[in-house]
Amino acid sequence: MTADFPRSAPAAERSAVTQAVILAGGQGSRLRPYTDDRPKPLVEIPGTGTPILGHQLAWLASEGVTDVVISCGHLAEVLQEWLDGADLPLEVRTVVESEPLGRGGGLKFASKALPRPDEPWYATNGDIWTRFSLREMAAFHHERAAVATLALARPRIPWGAVETDRFGNVLDFIEAPPSPFLINAGLYVFAPGFRELLPDVGDHERTTFPQLARNRQLAGYQLPQGCYWRAIDTAKDLTEAAKELAAGRTSD
């Protein structure tokens, strides 16, 4: 499922992934009014002067990706115009969904335009701002011979937590503690044959992923402790991202 390399080639080289899909077709309704005149990936992170998509493309390029396909929908022409005027660090091609296909359908549609269909590929939702080693995630995927690997994050709970003893006495207050549960971080590594398992329309997390999990072909890569990860889904997320940037918690 990966390109053939000499036996002496380093593991990172054998597992190298150089192409990716970005899902950018959603309405971004929870980010209005920012998304009234632009798709969600073009919303700027306050304090950076760069849209989410710009951060993503720079990160992918720094991780060895040379080709990206962006699946567009809502205000696709605005995104394409931005790409035409941007100094891009890699090759980018857009495909436009004539009707909403869902995340799984969007992945299948966009992946058909990848330049190397016989090689593995990354995918990410268009609203994710993060920094970690994609190369290490690809090596993890390769070592497990997985059909699909998803990144797992442990976000902070947005409320304060209260710690009590078994008698009901309050012991401590913990501000925004890490969640006890891992979540899908919206970033993936896929083997070449994964595309054929995707629905033409619909959500791969409700169809393809459960099937792979039952067959023990789905791997979960926990993001390294301390790495930055945030989904930009609401106006509050933008505000929080700006605060984290000012506090130096991000690396970009």
Short mmCIF file of C-alpha atoms in Angstrom, two decimals:
data_model
loop_
_atom_site.label_atom_id
_atom_site.label_comp_id
_atom_site.label_asym_id
_atom_site.label_seq_id
_atom_site.Cartn_x
_atom_site.Cartn_y
_atom_site.Cartn_z
CA MET A 1 0.00 0.00 0.00
CA THR A 2 3.08 2.26 0.00
CA ALA A 3 5.78 2.90 -2.55
CA ASP A 4 8.60 0.35 -2.73
CA PHE A 5 11.86 1.47 -1.10
CA PRO A 6 15.15 -0.34 -0.56
CA ARG A 7 15.28 -2.30 2.69
CA SER A 8 17.97 0.06 3.96
CA ALA A 9 15.76 3.15 3.59
CA PRO A 10 14.90 4.87 6.90
CA ALA A 11 11.43 4.20 8.30
CA ALA A 12 10.45 7.86 7.83
CA GLU A 13 11.31 7.60 4.12
CA ARG A 14 9.37 4.37 3.63
CA SER A 15 6.30 5.95 5.23
CA ALA A 16 6.61 9.36 3.54
CA VAL A 17 3.32 11.01 2.56
CA THR A 18 3.49 13.89 0.08
CA GLN A 19 -0.14 14.61 -0.86
CA ALA A 20 -3.19 15.78 1.06
CA VAL A 21 -6.86 16.68 0.83
CA ILE A 22 -8.41 19.63 2.66
CA LEU A 23 -12.19 19.68 3.17
CA ALA A 24 -13.35 23.27 2.71
CA GLY A 25 -16.91 22.95 1.44
CA GLY A 26 -18.98 23.63 4.57
CA GLN A 27 -21.25 26.61 5.18
CA GLY A 28 -19.50 27.70 8.38
CA SER A 29 -22.83 28.93 9.76
CA ARG A 30 -21.61 29.04 13.36
CA LEU A 31 -18.85 31.45 12.38
CA ARG A 32 -21.17 34.10 10.96
CA PRO A 33 -20.81 36.98 10.24
CA TYR A 34 -17.19 36.08 9.40
CA THR A 35 -18.38 33.54 6.83
CA ASP A 36 -20.96 35.78 5.15
CA ASP A 37 -18.47 36.73 2.44
CA ARG A 38 -15.87 33.94 2.64
CA PRO A 39 -15.64 30.20 3.31
CA LYS A 40 -14.59 29.19 6.81
CA PRO A 41 -10.97 28.26 5.88
CA LEU A 42 -10.42 31.88 4.77
CA VAL A 43 -11.38 33.34 8.15
CA GLU A 44 -8.27 34.99 9.60
CA ILE A 45 -6.84 34.08 12.98
CA PRO A 46 -6.77 37.43 14.85
CA GLY A 47 -3.24 38.71 15.24
CA THR A 48 -1.75 36.70 12.36
CA GLY A 49 -3.11 38.37 9.23
CA THR A 50 -3.34 34.89 7.72
CA PRO A 51 -6.44 32.73 7.16
CA ILE A 52 -6.77 29.25 8.61
CA LEU A 53 -6.04 27.79 5.16
CA GLY A 54 -2.77 29.72 4.94
CA HIS A 55 -1.59 28.23 8.22
CA GLN A 56 -2.59 24.75 7.04
CA LEU A 57 -0.77 24.98 3.71
CA ALA A 58 2.41 26.29 5.36
CA TRP A 59 2.30 23.47 7.91
CA LEU A 60 1.67 20.76 5.31
CA ALA A 61 4.56 22.04 3.19
CA SER A 62 6.88 22.03 6.22
CA GLU A 63 5.93 18.38 6.77
CA GLY A 64 6.95 17.29 3.27
CA VAL A 65 3.63 17.62 1.42
CA THR A 66 4.05 18.81 -2.18
CA ASP A 67 0.49 18.52 -3.54
CA VAL A 68 -2.86 19.47 -2.02
CA VAL A 69 -6.41 19.09 -3.34
CA ILE A 70 -9.02 21.35 -1.73
CA SER A 71 -12.67 20.30 -1.87
CA CYS A 72 -14.70 23.51 -2.15
CA GLY A 73 -18.40 24.29 -1.95
CA HIS A 74 -19.68 27.40 -0.15
CA LEU A 75 -18.21 30.53 -1.82
CA ALA A 76 -15.74 28.41 -3.76
CA GLU A 77 -14.91 31.30 -6.09
CA VAL A 78 -13.69 33.41 -3.15
CA LEU A 79 -11.33 30.64 -2.05
CA GLN A 80 -10.06 30.13 -5.59
CA GLU A 81 -9.43 33.88 -5.96
CA TRP A 82 -7.40 33.88 -2.73
CA LEU A 83 -5.33 30.94 -3.94
CA ASP A 84 -4.66 32.69 -7.26
CA GLY A 85 -3.21 35.69 -5.44
CA ALA A 86 -1.30 33.83 -2.72
CA ASP A 87 2.36 32.85 -2.70
CA LEU A 88 1.81 29.15 -2.10
CA PRO A 89 4.50 26.83 -0.70
CA LEU A 90 3.19 23.79 -2.63
CA GLU A 91 0.99 22.82 -5.56
CA VAL A 92 -2.73 23.30 -4.93
CA ARG A 93 -5.69 22.16 -7.00
CA THR A 94 -9.35 22.80 -6.21
CA VAL A 95 -12.41 20.71 -6.97
CA VAL A 96 -15.91 22.09 -6.48
CA GLU A 97 -18.83 20.06 -5.16
CA SER A 98 -21.90 20.90 -7.26
CA GLU A 99 -24.01 19.77 -4.32
CA PRO A 100 -23.10 18.97 -0.69
CA LEU A 101 -21.56 15.49 -0.50
CA GLY A 102 -20.89 15.28 3.23
CA ARG A 103 -17.43 14.78 4.67
CA GLY A 104 -17.03 11.22 3.41
CA GLY A 105 -18.35 12.06 -0.03
CA GLY A 106 -16.18 15.17 -0.14
CA LEU A 107 -13.08 13.13 0.68
CA LYS A 108 -13.88 10.61 -2.03
CA PHE A 109 -14.58 13.32 -4.60
CA ALA A 110 -11.40 15.28 -3.84
CA SER A 111 -9.11 12.27 -3.54
CA LYS A 112 -9.80 11.35 -7.17
CA ALA A 113 -7.79 14.46 -8.10
CA LEU A 114 -4.69 13.48 -6.11
CA PRO A 115 -1.66 13.20 -8.41
CA ARG A 116 -0.44 9.85 -7.04
CA PRO A 117 -3.45 7.54 -6.52
CA ASP A 118 -1.24 4.58 -5.60
CA GLU A 119 0.32 6.38 -2.62
CA PRO A 120 -1.06 7.21 0.86
CA TRP A 121 -2.46 10.66 1.63
CA TYR A 122 -3.28 13.00 4.46
CA ALA A 123 -6.65 14.68 4.96
CA THR A 124 -7.79 17.45 7.24
CA ASN A 125 -10.89 19.47 7.92
CA GLY A 126 -10.53 23.06 6.76
CA ASP A 127 -11.07 24.55 10.22
CA ILE A 128 -8.17 22.91 12.11
CA TRP A 129 -5.21 24.95 13.36
CA THR A 130 -2.47 22.76 14.77
CA ARG A 131 1.22 21.96 14.80
CA PHE A 132 2.74 18.51 15.33
CA SER A 133 4.88 16.07 13.37
CA LEU A 134 2.81 14.64 10.54
CA ARG A 135 5.83 12.55 9.60
CA GLU A 136 5.64 10.76 12.95
CA MET A 137 1.93 10.17 12.46
CA ALA A 138 2.61 8.73 8.99
CA ALA A 139 5.28 6.43 10.43
CA PHE A 140 2.80 5.28 13.11
CA HIS A 141 0.24 4.55 10.35
CA HIS A 142 2.81 2.66 8.29
CA GLU A 143 4.06 0.55 11.21
CA ARG A 144 0.54 -0.64 11.97
CA ALA A 145 -0.34 -1.34 8.32
CA ALA A 146 -3.59 0.53 8.95
CA VAL A 147 -6.09 1.39 6.24
CA ALA A 148 -6.82 4.64 8.04
CA THR A 149 -5.28 6.48 11.00
CA LEU A 150 -6.95 9.38 12.77
CA ALA A 151 -5.30 11.90 15.04
CA LEU A 152 -6.72 11.96 18.56
CA ALA A 153 -6.79 15.08 20.72
CA ARG A 154 -7.60 15.65 24.36
CA PRO A 155 -9.09 19.15 24.43
CA ARG A 156 -9.64 21.16 27.56
CA ILE A 157 -13.16 21.23 29.00
CA PRO A 158 -14.47 24.81 28.64
CA TRP A 159 -15.84 24.84 32.21
CA GLY A 160 -14.19 24.63 35.59
CA ALA A 161 -14.33 21.24 37.31
CA VAL A 162 -15.03 20.53 40.96
CA GLU A 163 -13.20 17.75 42.79
CA THR A 164 -14.97 16.10 45.72
CA ASP A 165 -14.30 13.20 48.05
CA ARG A 166 -16.65 10.23 48.56
CA PHE A 167 -18.46 12.07 51.34
CA GLY A 168 -19.38 15.00 49.11
CA ASN A 169 -16.84 17.44 50.50
CA VAL A 170 -15.44 19.86 47.91
CA LEU A 171 -11.67 19.44 47.72
CA ASP A 172 -10.58 21.64 44.85
CA PHE A 173 -11.58 23.74 41.84
CA ILE A 174 -9.81 22.99 38.54
CA GLU A 175 -10.03 25.59 35.77
CA ALA A 176 -10.55 24.15 32.25
CA PRO A 177 -9.09 20.66 32.91
CA PRO A 178 -8.17 18.29 30.07
CA SER A 179 -11.04 16.09 28.94
CA PRO A 180 -10.90 12.48 30.19
CA PHE A 181 -11.88 11.41 26.67
CA LEU A 182 -9.96 11.48 23.39
CA ILE A 183 -11.71 13.04 20.38
CA ASN A 184 -11.25 12.83 16.62
CA ALA A 185 -8.93 15.75 15.83
CA GLY A 186 -10.04 16.01 12.19
CA LEU A 187 -6.69 14.92 10.73
CA TYR A 188 -6.03 11.62 8.99
CA VAL A 189 -3.57 9.38 7.14
CA PHE A 190 -5.16 7.09 4.56
CA ALA A 191 -3.81 4.11 2.62
CA PRO A 192 -4.31 4.26 -1.18
CA GLY A 193 -7.24 1.81 -1.14
CA PHE A 194 -9.19 3.82 1.44
CA ARG A 195 -10.96 5.88 -1.23
CA GLU A 196 -12.91 2.88 -2.47
CA LEU A 197 -14.39 2.39 1.02
CA LEU A 198 -15.79 5.92 1.22
CA PRO A 199 -19.46 6.70 0.56
CA ASP A 200 -20.34 8.77 -2.51
CA VAL A 201 -22.50 10.92 -0.23
CA GLY A 202 -22.44 10.96 3.55
CA ASP A 203 -20.15 10.87 6.56
CA HIS A 204 -17.23 8.43 6.70
CA GLU A 205 -17.28 8.56 10.51
CA ARG A 206 -20.68 6.86 10.53
CA THR A 207 -20.02 4.37 7.74
CA THR A 208 -16.42 3.63 6.80
CA PHE A 209 -14.72 4.14 10.16
CA PRO A 210 -16.98 1.77 12.16
CA GLN A 211 -16.41 -0.93 9.53
CA LEU A 212 -12.64 -0.49 9.70
CA ALA A 213 -12.72 -0.48 13.50
CA ARG A 214 -14.55 -3.82 13.56
CA ASN A 215 -11.88 -5.23 11.24
CA ARG A 216 -9.04 -3.78 13.36
CA GLN A 217 -7.86 -1.70 10.41
CA LEU A 218 -8.36 1.72 12.01
CA ALA A 219 -5.55 3.22 14.10
CA GLY A 220 -5.63 6.17 16.50
CA TYR A 221 -2.58 8.41 16.87
CA GLN A 222 -2.61 10.47 20.07
CA LEU A 223 -1.29 13.98 19.53
CA PRO A 224 1.92 14.58 21.49
CA GLN A 225 1.44 16.14 24.90
CA GLY A 226 1.73 19.90 24.75
CA CYS A 227 1.23 20.24 20.99
CA TYR A 228 -1.14 22.97 19.83
CA TRP A 229 -4.52 21.95 18.42
CA ARG A 230 -7.77 23.88 17.99
CA ALA A 231 -10.84 23.54 15.78
CA ILE A 232 -12.01 27.00 14.67
CA ASP A 233 -15.76 26.46 14.64
CA THR A 234 -17.26 29.50 16.37
CA ALA A 235 -16.47 33.17 17.01
CA LYS A 236 -15.43 32.18 20.52
CA ASP A 237 -12.85 29.79 19.07
CA LEU A 238 -11.34 32.71 17.15
CA THR A 239 -11.13 34.75 20.34
CA GLU A 240 -9.53 31.88 22.24
CA ALA A 241 -7.04 31.23 19.43
CA ALA A 242 -6.01 34.90 19.52
CA LYS A 243 -5.47 34.70 23.30
CA GLU A 244 -3.39 31.53 22.92
CA LEU A 245 -1.32 33.18 20.21
CA ALA A 246 -0.68 36.21 22.41
CA ALA A 247 0.28 33.92 25.31
CA GLY A 248 2.76 32.06 23.11
CA ARG A 249 0.94 28.72 23.29
CA THR A 250 0.96 28.27 19.52
CA SER A 251 4.06 27.66 17.46
CA ASP A 252 2.98 29.65 14.42
#
